[in-house]
PDB file of C-alpha atoms in Angstrom:
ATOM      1  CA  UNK Y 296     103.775   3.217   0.525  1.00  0.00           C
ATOM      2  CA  UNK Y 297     100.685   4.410   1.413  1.00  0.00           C
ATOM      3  CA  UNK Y 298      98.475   6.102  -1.660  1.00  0.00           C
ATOM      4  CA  UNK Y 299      94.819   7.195  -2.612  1.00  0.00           C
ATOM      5  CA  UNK Y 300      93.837   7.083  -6.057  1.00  0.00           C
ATOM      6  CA  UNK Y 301      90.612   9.218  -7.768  1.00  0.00           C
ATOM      7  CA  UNK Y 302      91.270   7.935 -11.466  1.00  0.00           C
ATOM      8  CA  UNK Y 303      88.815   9.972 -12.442  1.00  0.00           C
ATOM      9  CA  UNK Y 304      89.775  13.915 -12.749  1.00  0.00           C
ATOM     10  CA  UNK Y 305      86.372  15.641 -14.174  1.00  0.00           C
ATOM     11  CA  UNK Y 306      83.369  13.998 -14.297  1.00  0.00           C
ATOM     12  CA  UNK Y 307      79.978  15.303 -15.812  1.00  0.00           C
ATOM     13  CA  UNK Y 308      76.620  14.835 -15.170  1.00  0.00           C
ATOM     14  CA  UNK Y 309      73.064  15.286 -15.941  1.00  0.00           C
ATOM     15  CA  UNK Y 310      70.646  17.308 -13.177  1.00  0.00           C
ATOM     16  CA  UNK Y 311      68.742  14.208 -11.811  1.00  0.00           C
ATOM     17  CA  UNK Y 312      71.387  11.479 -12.951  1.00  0.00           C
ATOM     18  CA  UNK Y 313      73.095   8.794 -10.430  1.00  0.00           C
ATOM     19  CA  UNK Y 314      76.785   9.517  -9.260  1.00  0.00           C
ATOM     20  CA  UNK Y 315      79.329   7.390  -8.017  1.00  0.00           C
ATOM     21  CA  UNK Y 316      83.003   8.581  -8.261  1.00  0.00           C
ATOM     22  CA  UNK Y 317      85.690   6.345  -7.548  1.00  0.00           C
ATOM     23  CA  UNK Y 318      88.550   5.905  -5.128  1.00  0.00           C
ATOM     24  CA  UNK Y 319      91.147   3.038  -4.092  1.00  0.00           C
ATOM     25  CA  UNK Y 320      93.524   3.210  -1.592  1.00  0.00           C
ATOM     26  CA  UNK Y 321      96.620   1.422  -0.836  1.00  0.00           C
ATOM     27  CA  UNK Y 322      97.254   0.418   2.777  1.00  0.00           C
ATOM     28  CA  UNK Y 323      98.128  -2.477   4.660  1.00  0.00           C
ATOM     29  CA  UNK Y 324      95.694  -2.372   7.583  1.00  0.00           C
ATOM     30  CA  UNK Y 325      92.109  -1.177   7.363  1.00  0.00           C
ATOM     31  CA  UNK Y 326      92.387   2.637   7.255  1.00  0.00           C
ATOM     32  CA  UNK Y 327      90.150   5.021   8.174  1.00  0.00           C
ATOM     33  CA  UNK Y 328      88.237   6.947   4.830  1.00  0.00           C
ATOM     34  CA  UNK Y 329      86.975  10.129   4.146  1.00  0.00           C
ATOM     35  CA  UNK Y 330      85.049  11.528   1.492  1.00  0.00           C
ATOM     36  CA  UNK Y 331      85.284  15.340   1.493  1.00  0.00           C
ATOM     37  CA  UNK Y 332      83.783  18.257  -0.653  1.00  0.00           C
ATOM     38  CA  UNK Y 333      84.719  21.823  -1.441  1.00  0.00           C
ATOM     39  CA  UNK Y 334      82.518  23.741  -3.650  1.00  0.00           C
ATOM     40  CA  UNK Y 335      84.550  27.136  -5.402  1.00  0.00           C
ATOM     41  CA  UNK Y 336      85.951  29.784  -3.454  1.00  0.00           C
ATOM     42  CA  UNK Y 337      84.825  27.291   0.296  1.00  0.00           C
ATOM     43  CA  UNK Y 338      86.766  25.125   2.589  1.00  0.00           C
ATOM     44  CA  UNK Y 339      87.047  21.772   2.877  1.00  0.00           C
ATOM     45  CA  UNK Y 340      83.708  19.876   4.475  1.00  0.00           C
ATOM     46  CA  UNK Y 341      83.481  16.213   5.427  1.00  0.00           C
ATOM     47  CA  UNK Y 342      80.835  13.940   3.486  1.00  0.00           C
ATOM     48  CA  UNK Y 343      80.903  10.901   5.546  1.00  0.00           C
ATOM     49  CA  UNK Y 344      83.605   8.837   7.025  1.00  0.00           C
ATOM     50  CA  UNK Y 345      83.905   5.264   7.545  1.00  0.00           C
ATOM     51  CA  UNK Y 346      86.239   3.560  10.778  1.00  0.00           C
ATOM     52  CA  UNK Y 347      84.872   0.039  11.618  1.00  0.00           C
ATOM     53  CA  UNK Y 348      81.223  -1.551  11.017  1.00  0.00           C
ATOM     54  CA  UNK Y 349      78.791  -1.450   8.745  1.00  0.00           C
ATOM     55  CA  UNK Y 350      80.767  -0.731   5.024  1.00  0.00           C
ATOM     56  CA  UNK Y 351      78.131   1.139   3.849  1.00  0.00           C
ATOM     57  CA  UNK Y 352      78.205   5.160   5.111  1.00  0.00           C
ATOM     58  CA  UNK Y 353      75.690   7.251   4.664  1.00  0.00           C
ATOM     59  CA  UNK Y 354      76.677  10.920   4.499  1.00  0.00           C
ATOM     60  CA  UNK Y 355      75.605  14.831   4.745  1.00  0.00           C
ATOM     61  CA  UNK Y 356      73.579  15.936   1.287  1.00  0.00           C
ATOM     62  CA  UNK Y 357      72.865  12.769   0.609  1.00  0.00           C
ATOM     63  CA  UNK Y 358      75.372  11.208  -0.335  1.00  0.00           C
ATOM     64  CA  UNK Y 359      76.771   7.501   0.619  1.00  0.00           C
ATOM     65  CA  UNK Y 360      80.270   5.412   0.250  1.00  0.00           C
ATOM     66  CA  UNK Y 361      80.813   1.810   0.327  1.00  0.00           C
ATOM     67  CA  UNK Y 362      83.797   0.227   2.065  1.00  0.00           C
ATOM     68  CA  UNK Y 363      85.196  -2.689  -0.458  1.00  0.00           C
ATOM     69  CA  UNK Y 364      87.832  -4.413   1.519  1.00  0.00           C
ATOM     70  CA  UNK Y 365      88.342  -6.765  -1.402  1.00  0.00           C
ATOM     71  CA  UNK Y 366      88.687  -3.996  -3.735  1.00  0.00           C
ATOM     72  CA  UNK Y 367      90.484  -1.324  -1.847  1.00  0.00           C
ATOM     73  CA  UNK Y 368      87.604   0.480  -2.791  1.00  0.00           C
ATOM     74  CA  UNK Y 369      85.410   3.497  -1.397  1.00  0.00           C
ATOM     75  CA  UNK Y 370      83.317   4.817  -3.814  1.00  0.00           C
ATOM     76  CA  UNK Y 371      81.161   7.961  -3.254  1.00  0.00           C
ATOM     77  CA  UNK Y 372      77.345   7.540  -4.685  1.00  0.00           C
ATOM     78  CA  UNK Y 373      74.133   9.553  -5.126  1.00  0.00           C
ATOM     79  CA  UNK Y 374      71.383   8.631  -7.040  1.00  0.00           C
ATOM     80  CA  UNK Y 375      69.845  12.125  -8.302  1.00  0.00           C
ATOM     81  CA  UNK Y 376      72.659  15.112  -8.573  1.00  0.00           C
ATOM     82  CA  UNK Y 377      71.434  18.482  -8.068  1.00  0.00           C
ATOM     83  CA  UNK Y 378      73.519  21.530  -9.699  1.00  0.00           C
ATOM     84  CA  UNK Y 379      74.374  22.711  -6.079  1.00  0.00           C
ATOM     85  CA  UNK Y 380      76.605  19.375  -6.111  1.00  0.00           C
ATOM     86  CA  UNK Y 381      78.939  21.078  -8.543  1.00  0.00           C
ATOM     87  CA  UNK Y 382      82.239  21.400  -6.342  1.00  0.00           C
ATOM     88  CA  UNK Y 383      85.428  19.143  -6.179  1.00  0.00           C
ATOM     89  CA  UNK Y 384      85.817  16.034  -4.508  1.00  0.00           C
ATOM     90  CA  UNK Y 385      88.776  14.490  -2.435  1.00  0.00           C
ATOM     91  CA  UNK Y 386      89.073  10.781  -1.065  1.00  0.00           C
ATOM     92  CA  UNK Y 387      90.744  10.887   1.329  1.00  0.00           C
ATOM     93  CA  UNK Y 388      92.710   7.860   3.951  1.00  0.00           C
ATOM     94  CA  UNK Y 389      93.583   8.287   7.961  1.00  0.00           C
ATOM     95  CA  UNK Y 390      96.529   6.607   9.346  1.00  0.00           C
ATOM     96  CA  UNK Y 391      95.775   6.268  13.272  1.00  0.00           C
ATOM     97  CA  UNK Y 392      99.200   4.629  13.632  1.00  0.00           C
ATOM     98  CA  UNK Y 393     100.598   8.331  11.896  1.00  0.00           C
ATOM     99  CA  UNK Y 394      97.630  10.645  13.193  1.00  0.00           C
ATOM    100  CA  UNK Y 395      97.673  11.987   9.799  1.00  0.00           C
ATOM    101  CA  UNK Y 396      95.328  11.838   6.498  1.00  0.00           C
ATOM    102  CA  UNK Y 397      96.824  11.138   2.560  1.00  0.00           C
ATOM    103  CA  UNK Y 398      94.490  12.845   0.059  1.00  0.00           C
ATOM    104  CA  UNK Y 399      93.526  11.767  -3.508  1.00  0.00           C
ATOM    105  CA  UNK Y 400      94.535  14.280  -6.300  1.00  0.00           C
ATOM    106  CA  UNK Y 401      90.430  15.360  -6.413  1.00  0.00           C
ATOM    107  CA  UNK Y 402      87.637  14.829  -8.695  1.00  0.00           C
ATOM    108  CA  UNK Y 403      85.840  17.353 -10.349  1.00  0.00           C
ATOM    109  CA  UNK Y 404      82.299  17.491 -10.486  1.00  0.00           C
ATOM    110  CA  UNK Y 405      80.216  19.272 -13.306  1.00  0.00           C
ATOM    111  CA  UNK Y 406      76.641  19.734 -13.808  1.00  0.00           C
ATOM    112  CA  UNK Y 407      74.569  19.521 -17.242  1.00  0.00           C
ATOM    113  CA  UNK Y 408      71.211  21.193 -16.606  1.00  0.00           C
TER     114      UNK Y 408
ATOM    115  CA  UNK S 219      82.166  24.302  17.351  1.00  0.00           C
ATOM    116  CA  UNK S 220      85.766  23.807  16.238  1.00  0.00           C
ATOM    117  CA  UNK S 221      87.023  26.430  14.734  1.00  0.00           C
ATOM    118  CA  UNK S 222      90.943  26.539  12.938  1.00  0.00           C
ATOM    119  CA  UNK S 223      91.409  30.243  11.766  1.00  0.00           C
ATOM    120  CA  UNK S 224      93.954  30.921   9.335  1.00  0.00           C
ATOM    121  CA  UNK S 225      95.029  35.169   9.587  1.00  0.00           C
ATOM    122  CA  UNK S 226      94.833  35.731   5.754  1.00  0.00           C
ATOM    123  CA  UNK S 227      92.495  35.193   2.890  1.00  0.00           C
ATOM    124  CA  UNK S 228      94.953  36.414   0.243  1.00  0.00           C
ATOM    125  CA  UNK S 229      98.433  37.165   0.500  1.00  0.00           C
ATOM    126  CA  UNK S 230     100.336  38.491  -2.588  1.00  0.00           C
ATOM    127  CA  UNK S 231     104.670  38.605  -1.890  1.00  0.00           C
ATOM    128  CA  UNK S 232     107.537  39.461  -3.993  1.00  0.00           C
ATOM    129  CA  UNK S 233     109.773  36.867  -4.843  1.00  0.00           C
ATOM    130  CA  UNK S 234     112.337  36.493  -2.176  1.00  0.00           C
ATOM    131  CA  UNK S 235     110.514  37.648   0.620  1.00  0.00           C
ATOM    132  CA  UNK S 236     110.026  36.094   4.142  1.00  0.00           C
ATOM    133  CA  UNK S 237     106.451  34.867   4.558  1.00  0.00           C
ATOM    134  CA  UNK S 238     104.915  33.800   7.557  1.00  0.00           C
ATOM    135  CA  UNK S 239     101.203  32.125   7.098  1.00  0.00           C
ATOM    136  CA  UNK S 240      99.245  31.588  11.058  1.00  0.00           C
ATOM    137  CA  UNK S 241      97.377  29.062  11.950  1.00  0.00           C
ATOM    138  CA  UNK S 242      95.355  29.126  15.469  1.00  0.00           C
ATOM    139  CA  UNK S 243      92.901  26.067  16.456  1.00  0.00           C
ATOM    140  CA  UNK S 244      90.459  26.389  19.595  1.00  0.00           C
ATOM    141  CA  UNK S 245      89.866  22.841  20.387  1.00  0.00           C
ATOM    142  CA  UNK S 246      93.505  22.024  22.427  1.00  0.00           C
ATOM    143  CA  UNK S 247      93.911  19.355  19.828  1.00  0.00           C
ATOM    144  CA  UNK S 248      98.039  17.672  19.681  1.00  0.00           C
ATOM    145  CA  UNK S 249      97.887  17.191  16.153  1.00  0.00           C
ATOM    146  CA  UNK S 250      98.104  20.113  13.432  1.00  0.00           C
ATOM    147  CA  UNK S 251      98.880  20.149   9.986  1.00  0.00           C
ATOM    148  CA  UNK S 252     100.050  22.226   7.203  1.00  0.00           C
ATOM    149  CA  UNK S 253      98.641  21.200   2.650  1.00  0.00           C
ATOM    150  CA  UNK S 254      99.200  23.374  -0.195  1.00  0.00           C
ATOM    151  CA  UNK S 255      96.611  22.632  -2.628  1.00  0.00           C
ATOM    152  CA  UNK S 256      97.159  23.064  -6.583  1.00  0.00           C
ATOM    153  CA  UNK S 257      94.811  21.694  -9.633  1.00  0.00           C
ATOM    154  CA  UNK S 258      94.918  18.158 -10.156  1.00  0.00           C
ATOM    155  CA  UNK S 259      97.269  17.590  -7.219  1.00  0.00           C
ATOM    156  CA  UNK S 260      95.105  17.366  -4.490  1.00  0.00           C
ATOM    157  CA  UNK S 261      96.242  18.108  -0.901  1.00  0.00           C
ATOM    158  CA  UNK S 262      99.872  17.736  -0.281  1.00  0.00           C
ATOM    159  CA  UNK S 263     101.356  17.972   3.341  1.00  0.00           C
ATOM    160  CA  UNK S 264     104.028  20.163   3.554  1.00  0.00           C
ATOM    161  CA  UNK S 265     104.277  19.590   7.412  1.00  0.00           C
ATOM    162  CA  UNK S 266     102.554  18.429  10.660  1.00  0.00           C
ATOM    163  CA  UNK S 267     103.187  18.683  14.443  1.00  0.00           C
ATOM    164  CA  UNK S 268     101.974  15.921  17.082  1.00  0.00           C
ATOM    165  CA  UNK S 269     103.227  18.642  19.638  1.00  0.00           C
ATOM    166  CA  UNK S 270     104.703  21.873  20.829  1.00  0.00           C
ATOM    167  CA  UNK S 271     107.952  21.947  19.698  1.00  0.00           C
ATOM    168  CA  UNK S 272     107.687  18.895  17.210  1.00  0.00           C
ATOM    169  CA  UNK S 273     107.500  18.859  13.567  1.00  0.00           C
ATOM    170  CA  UNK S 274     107.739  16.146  10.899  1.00  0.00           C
ATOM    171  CA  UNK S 275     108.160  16.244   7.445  1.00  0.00           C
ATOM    172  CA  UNK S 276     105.352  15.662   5.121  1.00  0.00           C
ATOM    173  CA  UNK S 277     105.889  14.678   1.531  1.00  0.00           C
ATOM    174  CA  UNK S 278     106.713  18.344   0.448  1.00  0.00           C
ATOM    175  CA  UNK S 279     108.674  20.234   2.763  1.00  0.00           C
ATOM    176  CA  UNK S 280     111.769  21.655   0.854  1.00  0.00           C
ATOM    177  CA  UNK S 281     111.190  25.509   0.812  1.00  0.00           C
ATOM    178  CA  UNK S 282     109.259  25.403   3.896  1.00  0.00           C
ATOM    179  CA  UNK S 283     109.777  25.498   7.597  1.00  0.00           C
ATOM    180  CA  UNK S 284     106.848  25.659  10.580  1.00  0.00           C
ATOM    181  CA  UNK S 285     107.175  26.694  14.204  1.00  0.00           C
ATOM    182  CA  UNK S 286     105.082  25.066  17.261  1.00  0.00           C
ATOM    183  CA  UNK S 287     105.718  27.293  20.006  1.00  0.00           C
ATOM    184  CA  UNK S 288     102.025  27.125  21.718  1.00  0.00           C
ATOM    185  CA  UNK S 289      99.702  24.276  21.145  1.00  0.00           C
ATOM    186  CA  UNK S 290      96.784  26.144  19.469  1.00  0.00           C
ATOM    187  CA  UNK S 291      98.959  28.069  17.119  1.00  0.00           C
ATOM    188  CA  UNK S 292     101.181  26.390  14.014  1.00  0.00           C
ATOM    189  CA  UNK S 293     102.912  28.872  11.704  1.00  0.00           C
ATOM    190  CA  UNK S 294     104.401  27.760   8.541  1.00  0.00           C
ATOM    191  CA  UNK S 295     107.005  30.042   6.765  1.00  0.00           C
ATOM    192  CA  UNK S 296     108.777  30.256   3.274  1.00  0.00           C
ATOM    193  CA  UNK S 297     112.084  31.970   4.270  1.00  0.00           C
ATOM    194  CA  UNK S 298     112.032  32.803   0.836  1.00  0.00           C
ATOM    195  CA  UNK S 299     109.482  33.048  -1.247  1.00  0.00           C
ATOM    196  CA  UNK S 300     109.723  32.012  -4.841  1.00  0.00           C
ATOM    197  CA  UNK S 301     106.980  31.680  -7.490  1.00  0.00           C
ATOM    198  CA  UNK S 302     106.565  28.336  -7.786  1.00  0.00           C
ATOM    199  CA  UNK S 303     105.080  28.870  -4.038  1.00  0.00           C
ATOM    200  CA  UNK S 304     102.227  29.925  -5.130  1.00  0.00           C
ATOM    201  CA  UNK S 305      99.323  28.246  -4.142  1.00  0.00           C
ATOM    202  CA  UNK S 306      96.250  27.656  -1.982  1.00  0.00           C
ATOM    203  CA  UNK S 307      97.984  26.820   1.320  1.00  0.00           C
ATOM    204  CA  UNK S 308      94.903  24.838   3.953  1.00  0.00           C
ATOM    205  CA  UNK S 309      95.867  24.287   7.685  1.00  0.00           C
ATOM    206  CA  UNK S 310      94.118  21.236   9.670  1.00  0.00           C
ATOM    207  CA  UNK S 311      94.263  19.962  13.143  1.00  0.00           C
ATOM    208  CA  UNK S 312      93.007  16.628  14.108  1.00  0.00           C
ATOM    209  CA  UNK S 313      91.627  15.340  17.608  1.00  0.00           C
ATOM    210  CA  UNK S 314      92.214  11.216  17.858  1.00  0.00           C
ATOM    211  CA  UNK S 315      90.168  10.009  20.758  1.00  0.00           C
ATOM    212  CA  UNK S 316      89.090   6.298  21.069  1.00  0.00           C
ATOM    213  CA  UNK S 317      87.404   5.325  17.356  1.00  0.00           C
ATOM    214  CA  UNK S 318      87.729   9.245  16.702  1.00  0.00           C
ATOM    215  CA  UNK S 319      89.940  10.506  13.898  1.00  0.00           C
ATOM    216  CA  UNK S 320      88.867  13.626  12.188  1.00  0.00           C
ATOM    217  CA  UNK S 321      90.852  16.529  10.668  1.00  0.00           C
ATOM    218  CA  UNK S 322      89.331  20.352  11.030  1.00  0.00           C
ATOM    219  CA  UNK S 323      90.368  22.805   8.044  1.00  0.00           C
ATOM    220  CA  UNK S 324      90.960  26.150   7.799  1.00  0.00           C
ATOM    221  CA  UNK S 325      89.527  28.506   5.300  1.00  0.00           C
ATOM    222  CA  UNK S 326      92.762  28.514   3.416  1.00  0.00           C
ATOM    223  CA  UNK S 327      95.528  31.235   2.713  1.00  0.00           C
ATOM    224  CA  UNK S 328      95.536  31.714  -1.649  1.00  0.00           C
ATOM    225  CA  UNK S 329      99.326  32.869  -1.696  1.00  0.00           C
ATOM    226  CA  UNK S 330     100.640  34.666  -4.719  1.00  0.00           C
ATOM    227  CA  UNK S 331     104.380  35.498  -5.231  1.00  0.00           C
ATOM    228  CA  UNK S 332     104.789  37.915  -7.995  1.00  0.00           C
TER     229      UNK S 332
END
């Protein structure tokens, strides 16, 4: 069955530290991936995506995500955190032959100023 | 801009109690979709429509029903409320067009039943 997995379920940082919060899928074809953010009391917004090409995605605020086929991977990076970054995070995997996405249970993001 | 509009905010039911939640999307997309969203569970799809008049279950859907009547409109209803229904409840549609796959959310609906 189909599955995305953020082991990670609160992370914290410092102002001006690197990021990079985790995510593995389970699929049997290439998928389609999705980073997405939503910051307290917002909707969802897309980061970046990733279909086909290049693995590495840059995204909106940025951020960037690197397609691992070998790993199942697509981790979510940025080098220097700002405190507007504190929000929740969701991986997130398309199924084009299902039309429909499978989420990751979320990873929250904290700030230390 | 796409735009998926979802008619409430807040909602706060009793316990037993019909609730409807409305969904409308402006783009004439085939594909909508229907997540309640709790802490440390992520999105969970209750249900999701390819067309008018079709539905399939998502991974959630006892307690729940939805209605596709008109394509820009997906309504999903809790014939009878009950408290552990409470939750953050997002609608999405999705356009799939060549290498194009993206879903559009909603606001959200934050759903209490008392």
């Amino acid at each position: 069955a189909q599955s995305v997995t953020q082991p990670d379920i609160h992370i914290t940082v410092s102002e001006g530290a690197s990021l990079e919060l985790r995510c593995n899928y389970s699929y049997g074809a290439t998928p389609y991936l999705f980073w997405y953010v939503q910051s307290p009391g917002q909707g969802l917004q897309l980061l970046l995506k990733y279909f086909s090409g290049d693995t590495l995605v840059q995204g909106i605020k940025g951020f960037e995500a690197e397609f691992k086929r070998s790993q199942s991977s697509f981790n979510l990076r940025k080098p220097s955190v700002h405190w507007s970054d504190a929000a929740e995070y969701f991986c997130a995997v398309g199924l084009p032959s299902a039309s429909k996405i499978i989420f990751g249970s979320g990873t929250r993001l904290s700030i230390r100023p | 801009d796409v735009k998926v509009t979802q008619s409430s905010r807040y909602l706060v039911k009793r316990t037993g109690e019909k609730v409807f939640l409305e969904c409308v999307q402006d783009m004439d997309h085939e594909n909508m979709f229907w997540y309640r969203q709790d802490p440390g569970l992520g999105l969970r799809l209750i249900y999701f429509s390819y067309d008018v008049k079709m539905k399939e279950k998502g991974d959630i859907p006892e307690g729940y029903s939805v209605s596709r009547e008109k394509k820009e409109r997906f309504s999903l209803i809790l014939e009878s409320a009950s408290t552990n229904q409470t939750s953050m409840y997002l609608c999405a549609s999705s356009e799939t067009s060549g290498s194009v796959f993206r879903e559009y959310f909603g606001a959200g609906t934050r759903l209490s039943v008392l």
